[in-house]
Coordinates of C-alpha atoms in Angstrom, one line a residue:
M294 CA 172.6 145.1 -120.4
T295 CA 169.4 146.2 -122.2
T296 CA 167.7 145.2 -125.4
D297 CA 166.0 147.3 -128.0
I298 CA 162.5 148.5 -127.3
K299 CA 160.0 147.1 -129.8
R300 CA 156.4 147.6 -130.8
R301 CA 154.2 147.7 -127.7
R302 CA 157.1 147.4 -125.3
I303 CA 157.5 150.8 -123.6
L304 CA 159.3 149.5 -120.6
G305 CA 163.0 149.0 -120.1
A306 CA 164.1 145.4 -120.7
A307 CA 166.7 145.3 -117.9
P308 CA 165.1 143.7 -114.8
A309 CA 165.4 145.6 -111.5
F310 CA 164.9 143.9 -108.2
L311 CA 163.1 144.9 -105.0
A312 CA 166.4 144.8 -103.2
G313 CA 167.6 147.7 -105.4
M314 CA 164.5 149.8 -104.7
A315 CA 164.3 152.4 -101.9
A316 CA 161.2 150.7 -100.6
A317 CA 162.4 147.1 -100.9
N318 CA 161.1 144.3 -98.8
A319 CA 162.2 140.7 -98.2
M320 CA 160.0 138.2 -100.1
P321 CA 157.9 136.1 -97.8
S322 CA 158.6 132.4 -98.0
A323 CA 154.9 131.7 -98.2
L324 CA 154.9 133.1 -101.7
A325 CA 156.1 129.8 -103.0
A326 CA 152.7 128.3 -102.2
A327 CA 150.8 131.0 -104.1
P328 CA 149.1 130.3 -107.4
S329 CA 151.5 130.8 -110.4
S330 CA 149.5 133.7 -111.8
M331 CA 149.6 135.4 -108.4
A332 CA 153.3 134.7 -107.8
G333 CA 154.1 136.3 -111.2
C334 CA 153.2 139.7 -109.8
A335 CA 154.7 139.3 -106.4
D336 CA 158.2 138.0 -107.3
A337 CA 161.2 140.2 -107.2
E338 CA 161.6 140.4 -111.0
R339 CA 160.8 144.0 -112.1
T340 CA 161.6 146.0 -115.2
R341 CA 162.3 149.7 -115.2
I342 CA 159.8 151.9 -117.0
T343 CA 161.6 154.0 -119.5
Y344 CA 158.9 155.6 -121.5
Y345 CA 156.4 158.3 -120.4
Q346 CA 154.1 160.5 -122.5
V347 CA 155.3 164.1 -123.1
P348 CA 152.9 165.7 -120.6
M349 CA 154.0 163.2 -118.0
Q350 CA 157.7 164.0 -118.6
K351 CA 157.0 167.6 -118.1
R352 CA 155.0 167.0 -115.0
W353 CA 157.7 165.1 -113.1
P354 CA 160.0 168.1 -112.3
V355 CA 156.9 170.2 -111.3
N356 CA 155.9 167.6 -108.8
E357 CA 159.4 167.2 -107.6
Q358 CA 159.6 170.9 -106.8
L359 CA 156.2 170.8 -104.9
V360 CA 157.1 167.7 -102.9
Q361 CA 160.7 168.5 -101.9
S362 CA 159.7 170.6 -98.8
K363 CA 157.5 167.8 -97.4
S364 CA 158.7 165.5 -94.7
Y365 CA 157.8 162.5 -96.8
A366 CA 159.7 163.7 -99.9
K367 CA 162.1 160.7 -99.6
Y368 CA 159.3 158.5 -101.0
F369 CA 159.1 160.5 -104.2
T370 CA 161.1 158.8 -106.9
K371 CA 162.0 159.1 -110.6
D372 CA 162.8 155.4 -111.1
L373 CA 159.6 153.4 -111.5
V374 CA 159.3 149.7 -112.2
A375 CA 156.7 147.1 -113.1
P376 CA 156.4 143.4 -112.6
M377 CA 157.5 141.4 -115.6
A378 CA 154.4 139.2 -115.4
M379 CA 152.2 142.2 -116.0
V380 CA 154.4 143.6 -118.8
N381 CA 154.4 140.3 -120.5
A382 CA 150.6 140.1 -120.2
L383 CA 150.2 143.5 -121.9
E384 CA 152.6 142.5 -124.6
Q385 CA 150.0 139.9 -125.8
G386 CA 147.7 142.7 -127.1
P387 CA 144.0 143.0 -126.3
L388 CA 142.5 140.4 -124.0
P389 CA 140.9 137.3 -125.5
A390 CA 137.1 137.4 -125.6
E391 CA 136.6 135.1 -122.7
F392 CA 138.3 137.6 -120.3
I393 CA 136.4 140.7 -121.5
L394 CA 133.8 141.5 -118.9
P395 CA 130.8 143.9 -119.2
P396 CA 130.1 146.3 -116.4
T397 CA 126.9 144.5 -115.5
V398 CA 125.9 142.6 -112.3
A399 CA 126.5 139.4 -114.3
G400 CA 129.9 140.6 -115.4
L401 CA 130.9 141.4 -111.8
D402 CA 129.7 137.9 -110.8
K403 CA 132.0 136.4 -113.4
M404 CA 134.8 138.6 -112.2
M405 CA 134.5 137.1 -108.7
R406 CA 134.5 133.6 -110.2
T407 CA 137.4 134.0 -112.6
F408 CA 139.8 136.6 -111.1
E409 CA 142.3 133.9 -110.1
S410 CA 142.6 132.5 -113.7
A411 CA 142.4 135.8 -115.6
P412 CA 145.6 137.5 -116.9
V413 CA 147.3 139.6 -114.3
S414 CA 147.0 142.6 -116.6
G415 CA 145.0 143.3 -119.7
Y416 CA 142.9 145.7 -121.8
A417 CA 140.2 145.5 -124.4
L418 CA 137.4 147.3 -126.1
V419 CA 133.9 146.4 -125.0
E420 CA 131.9 146.7 -128.1
E421 CA 128.5 147.3 -126.4
G422 CA 128.7 150.8 -125.1
P423 CA 131.4 151.2 -126.3
L424 CA 133.7 151.0 -123.3
A425 CA 137.4 150.9 -122.5
Y426 CA 138.1 147.9 -120.3
A427 CA 141.3 147.3 -118.2
Q428 CA 142.1 144.8 -115.5
S429 CA 144.9 143.9 -113.1
R430 CA 145.8 141.6 -110.3
H431 CA 148.5 142.7 -107.8
V432 CA 150.3 141.1 -104.8
F433 CA 152.1 143.5 -102.5
P434 CA 154.6 141.8 -100.2
G435 CA 154.6 143.3 -96.7
V436 CA 151.3 145.2 -97.3
T437 CA 148.0 144.7 -95.5
A438 CA 144.4 145.8 -96.0
K439 CA 144.8 148.1 -93.0
M440 CA 147.6 149.9 -94.7
F441 CA 145.6 150.5 -97.8
E442 CA 142.6 151.8 -95.8
W443 CA 145.0 154.2 -94.1
W444 CA 146.4 155.3 -97.4
F445 CA 143.0 156.1 -98.9
T446 CA 142.1 158.3 -95.8
W447 CA 145.6 159.9 -95.6
H448 CA 146.8 160.9 -99.1
P449 CA 143.8 163.0 -100.3
L450 CA 144.5 165.5 -97.5
E451 CA 147.5 166.9 -99.5
S452 CA 148.0 166.8 -103.2
E453 CA 151.7 166.2 -102.7
R454 CA 150.9 162.9 -101.0
Y455 CA 149.0 161.9 -104.1
M456 CA 152.0 162.7 -106.2
L457 CA 154.0 160.0 -104.4
W458 CA 151.7 157.4 -105.8
F459 CA 152.6 158.2 -109.5
P460 CA 155.2 161.0 -109.6
Y461 CA 154.9 161.5 -113.4
A462 CA 151.1 161.5 -113.7
H463 CA 149.3 162.6 -110.5
I464 CA 148.7 166.3 -110.0
H465 CA 146.0 167.0 -107.5
N466 CA 143.7 165.3 -105.0
S467 CA 141.3 166.8 -102.5
V468 CA 138.2 165.7 -100.8
D469 CA 134.8 167.3 -100.2
D470 CA 135.0 167.0 -96.4
P471 CA 138.6 166.8 -95.3
A472 CA 137.7 166.9 -91.6
R473 CA 135.5 163.8 -92.0
L474 CA 138.2 162.0 -93.9
A475 CA 140.8 162.8 -91.2
N476 CA 138.6 161.8 -88.3
S477 CA 140.1 158.6 -87.0
K478 CA 137.2 158.0 -84.6
L479 CA 135.0 157.2 -87.6
T480 CA 135.2 153.9 -89.6
Y481 CA 136.9 153.7 -92.9
A482 CA 133.5 153.6 -94.7
E483 CA 132.2 156.6 -92.7
R484 CA 135.3 158.6 -93.7
L485 CA 135.5 157.7 -97.4
Y486 CA 132.1 156.8 -98.7
G487 CA 130.0 159.7 -99.8
N488 CA 133.0 162.0 -99.5
P489 CA 134.1 162.4 -103.1
N490 CA 137.8 162.9 -104.1
H491 CA 138.6 165.5 -106.7
I492 CA 141.5 164.2 -108.8
T493 CA 143.5 165.6 -111.7
E494 CA 146.1 163.4 -113.4
Y495 CA 147.3 162.1 -116.8
I496 CA 146.3 158.8 -118.2
G497 CA 148.8 158.6 -121.0
N498 CA 148.3 161.9 -123.0
L499 CA 144.8 162.3 -121.6
F500 CA 144.3 164.9 -118.8
L501 CA 141.6 163.6 -116.4
D502 CA 139.8 166.1 -114.2
G503 CA 137.1 164.2 -112.3
Y504 CA 135.4 163.3 -109.0
I505 CA 135.6 159.8 -107.5
S506 CA 132.5 158.8 -105.6
F507 CA 133.5 155.9 -103.4
D508 CA 130.9 153.4 -102.1
T509 CA 130.5 149.8 -101.1
P510 CA 131.2 147.2 -103.7
E511 CA 127.6 145.9 -103.2
S512 CA 126.3 149.2 -104.3
F513 CA 127.8 148.6 -107.7
G514 CA 126.6 145.1 -108.0
V515 CA 129.3 142.9 -106.4
N516 CA 127.8 139.9 -104.6
P517 CA 128.4 140.2 -100.8
A518 CA 128.5 136.4 -100.5
A519 CA 131.3 136.3 -103.1
L520 CA 133.3 138.9 -101.2
K521 CA 133.0 136.9 -98.0
T522 CA 133.8 133.6 -99.6
N523 CA 137.0 135.0 -101.2
G524 CA 138.0 136.9 -98.1
F525 CA 138.0 140.4 -99.6
T526 CA 138.0 143.0 -96.8
F527 CA 139.5 146.1 -98.5
N528 CA 137.4 148.2 -100.9
A529 CA 138.1 151.4 -102.8
S530 CA 135.5 151.0 -105.6
G531 CA 133.8 154.0 -107.0
I532 CA 132.3 156.0 -109.9
I533 CA 134.4 158.6 -111.6
S534 CA 132.5 161.5 -113.2
P535 CA 134.0 164.5 -115.1
A536 CA 134.4 167.7 -113.1
D537 CA 132.2 169.5 -115.5
A538 CA 129.5 166.8 -115.5
R539 CA 129.4 165.4 -112.0
N540 CA 126.1 163.5 -112.6
A541 CA 127.6 161.5 -115.5
P542 CA 129.2 158.1 -114.6
L543 CA 132.2 158.0 -117.0
V544 CA 134.1 155.2 -115.2
L545 CA 133.1 152.3 -113.0
M546 CA 136.2 151.4 -111.0
I547 CA 136.5 148.3 -108.8
H548 CA 139.3 147.9 -106.3
L549 CA 139.1 144.9 -104.0
G550 CA 141.8 143.6 -101.7
R551 CA 142.4 140.6 -99.4
D552 CA 145.2 139.7 -97.0
T553 CA 147.3 136.6 -98.0
P554 CA 150.5 135.0 -96.7
A555 CA 152.3 136.6 -99.6
G556 CA 150.9 140.1 -98.9
L557 CA 147.8 142.1 -99.9
E558 CA 146.3 140.7 -103.1
M559 CA 144.3 143.3 -105.1
I560 CA 142.0 143.0 -108.1
N561 CA 141.3 146.1 -110.1
R562 CA 138.8 146.6 -113.0
Y563 CA 137.9 149.7 -115.0
W564 CA 135.1 150.3 -117.4
I565 CA 135.4 153.7 -119.1
G566 CA 132.8 155.2 -121.5
T567 CA 129.1 154.4 -121.6
H568 CA 126.9 151.4 -121.2
S569 CA 123.2 150.7 -120.8
S570 CA 123.9 149.1 -117.4
F571 CA 125.0 152.5 -116.0
N572 CA 121.4 153.3 -115.3
R573 CA 121.5 151.0 -112.2
F574 CA 123.6 153.3 -110.1
K575 CA 121.3 154.9 -107.6
K576 CA 123.4 158.0 -107.1
F577 CA 123.7 158.5 -110.9
P578 CA 120.1 158.5 -112.3
D579 CA 119.9 158.5 -116.1
G580 CA 123.6 157.4 -116.1
A581 CA 123.5 155.6 -119.4
R582 CA 122.3 158.7 -121.4
L583 CA 124.5 161.1 -119.6
S584 CA 127.7 159.0 -119.9
K585 CA 127.0 158.6 -123.6
A586 CA 126.8 162.3 -124.0
V587 CA 130.0 162.8 -122.2
T588 CA 131.8 160.1 -124.1
Q589 CA 130.7 161.7 -127.4
R590 CA 131.7 165.2 -126.2
M591 CA 135.2 163.9 -125.3
G592 CA 135.6 162.3 -128.7
L593 CA 136.0 158.8 -127.3
D594 CA 135.1 156.7 -130.3
K595 CA 136.1 153.0 -130.4
A596 CA 139.7 153.6 -131.5
A597 CA 140.2 156.2 -128.8
L598 CA 138.6 154.0 -126.1
E599 CA 140.8 151.0 -127.0
N600 CA 143.9 153.2 -126.7
F601 CA 142.5 154.5 -123.4
A602 CA 142.1 150.9 -122.2
Y603 CA 145.7 150.2 -122.9
E604 CA 146.9 153.4 -121.2
M605 CA 144.7 152.7 -118.2
A606 CA 146.3 149.2 -117.8
L607 CA 149.7 150.8 -118.0
H608 CA 148.8 153.5 -115.5
D609 CA 147.3 151.0 -113.0
M610 CA 150.4 148.7 -113.3
T611 CA 152.7 151.6 -112.7
E612 CA 150.9 153.4 -109.9
F613 CA 150.1 150.4 -107.8
T614 CA 153.5 148.9 -108.2
C615 CA 155.0 152.2 -107.0
L616 CA 152.6 152.5 -104.1
G617 CA 153.1 148.9 -103.0
G618 CA 156.8 149.4 -102.9
F619 CA 156.8 152.2 -100.3
L620 CA 153.5 151.7 -98.5
P621 CA 154.8 149.6 -95.5
Q622 CA 157.5 152.2 -94.8
I623 CA 155.3 155.3 -95.0
Y624 CA 152.6 153.6 -93.0
R625 CA 155.1 152.8 -90.2
E626 CA 156.2 156.4 -90.2
Y627 CA 152.9 158.3 -90.5
G628 CA 150.1 155.8 -89.9
A629 CA 151.1 153.3 -87.2

């Protein structure tokens, strides 16, 4: 039985359970010992997503046609779900001021101190900049840091693999040096860092055509001592720049993960737009001025950026829940 969709609720109200998903896993008993905010995103209660922007609706059958001949086509799905804890967090509207972080070194320091108490999902406008800001905290039962490292070196080699991650929104992914990315004799860092991914996808109605330059979290200002203290070993942080302005840092993206008894725990943060602190990125000199010009050219005023922040939070919640559902199975088949 379902209820009417109201206001911000763009997700189906009928809970779905991991047992009913193609990529379901048994819930580890250790989850009971996890913090309540953490358990909220790792429990079995899910709700089906029933609303997609029109460009995303049109993209799904195109992706289905492209993927169907691939050996991994069974992981491509139409029925996507999200954790109720994340849905409920977004239903509260923009984040309270105490949880809105700037993309500065001080903001990243606060992120590492407060991620366990922050809402599991959220969005806001950062007035200084301005910037869209989105955050999330996921727990993936049965998933490890090793699996995520494999995924980030495997999926960019074919765009159809990228489509599995978000069947309605992901279009293309390629990498500057595919031979280096595929070279298993190199470390994860040697394969991914300095080897940009070219992505095209939809974030809500917005078509994004950009390059992700991955690098160490320390290069963006995350304290290495905080990483070690909190046990974060997985990293897929980077700067996203528009394809037609590759020297302009439009997005600072932080993805950090750590293995826990309940599964991989991941914290994600996105700052989209422009900010004076963007000048600190060594690979993006004059970043503040260039990002401001790009933001203005794209028509990203404060209202558009706040909407972008909400769409980014929804996108993150959807794509990572989808990936976490099938990653253990696809890893055993192609990566182990």
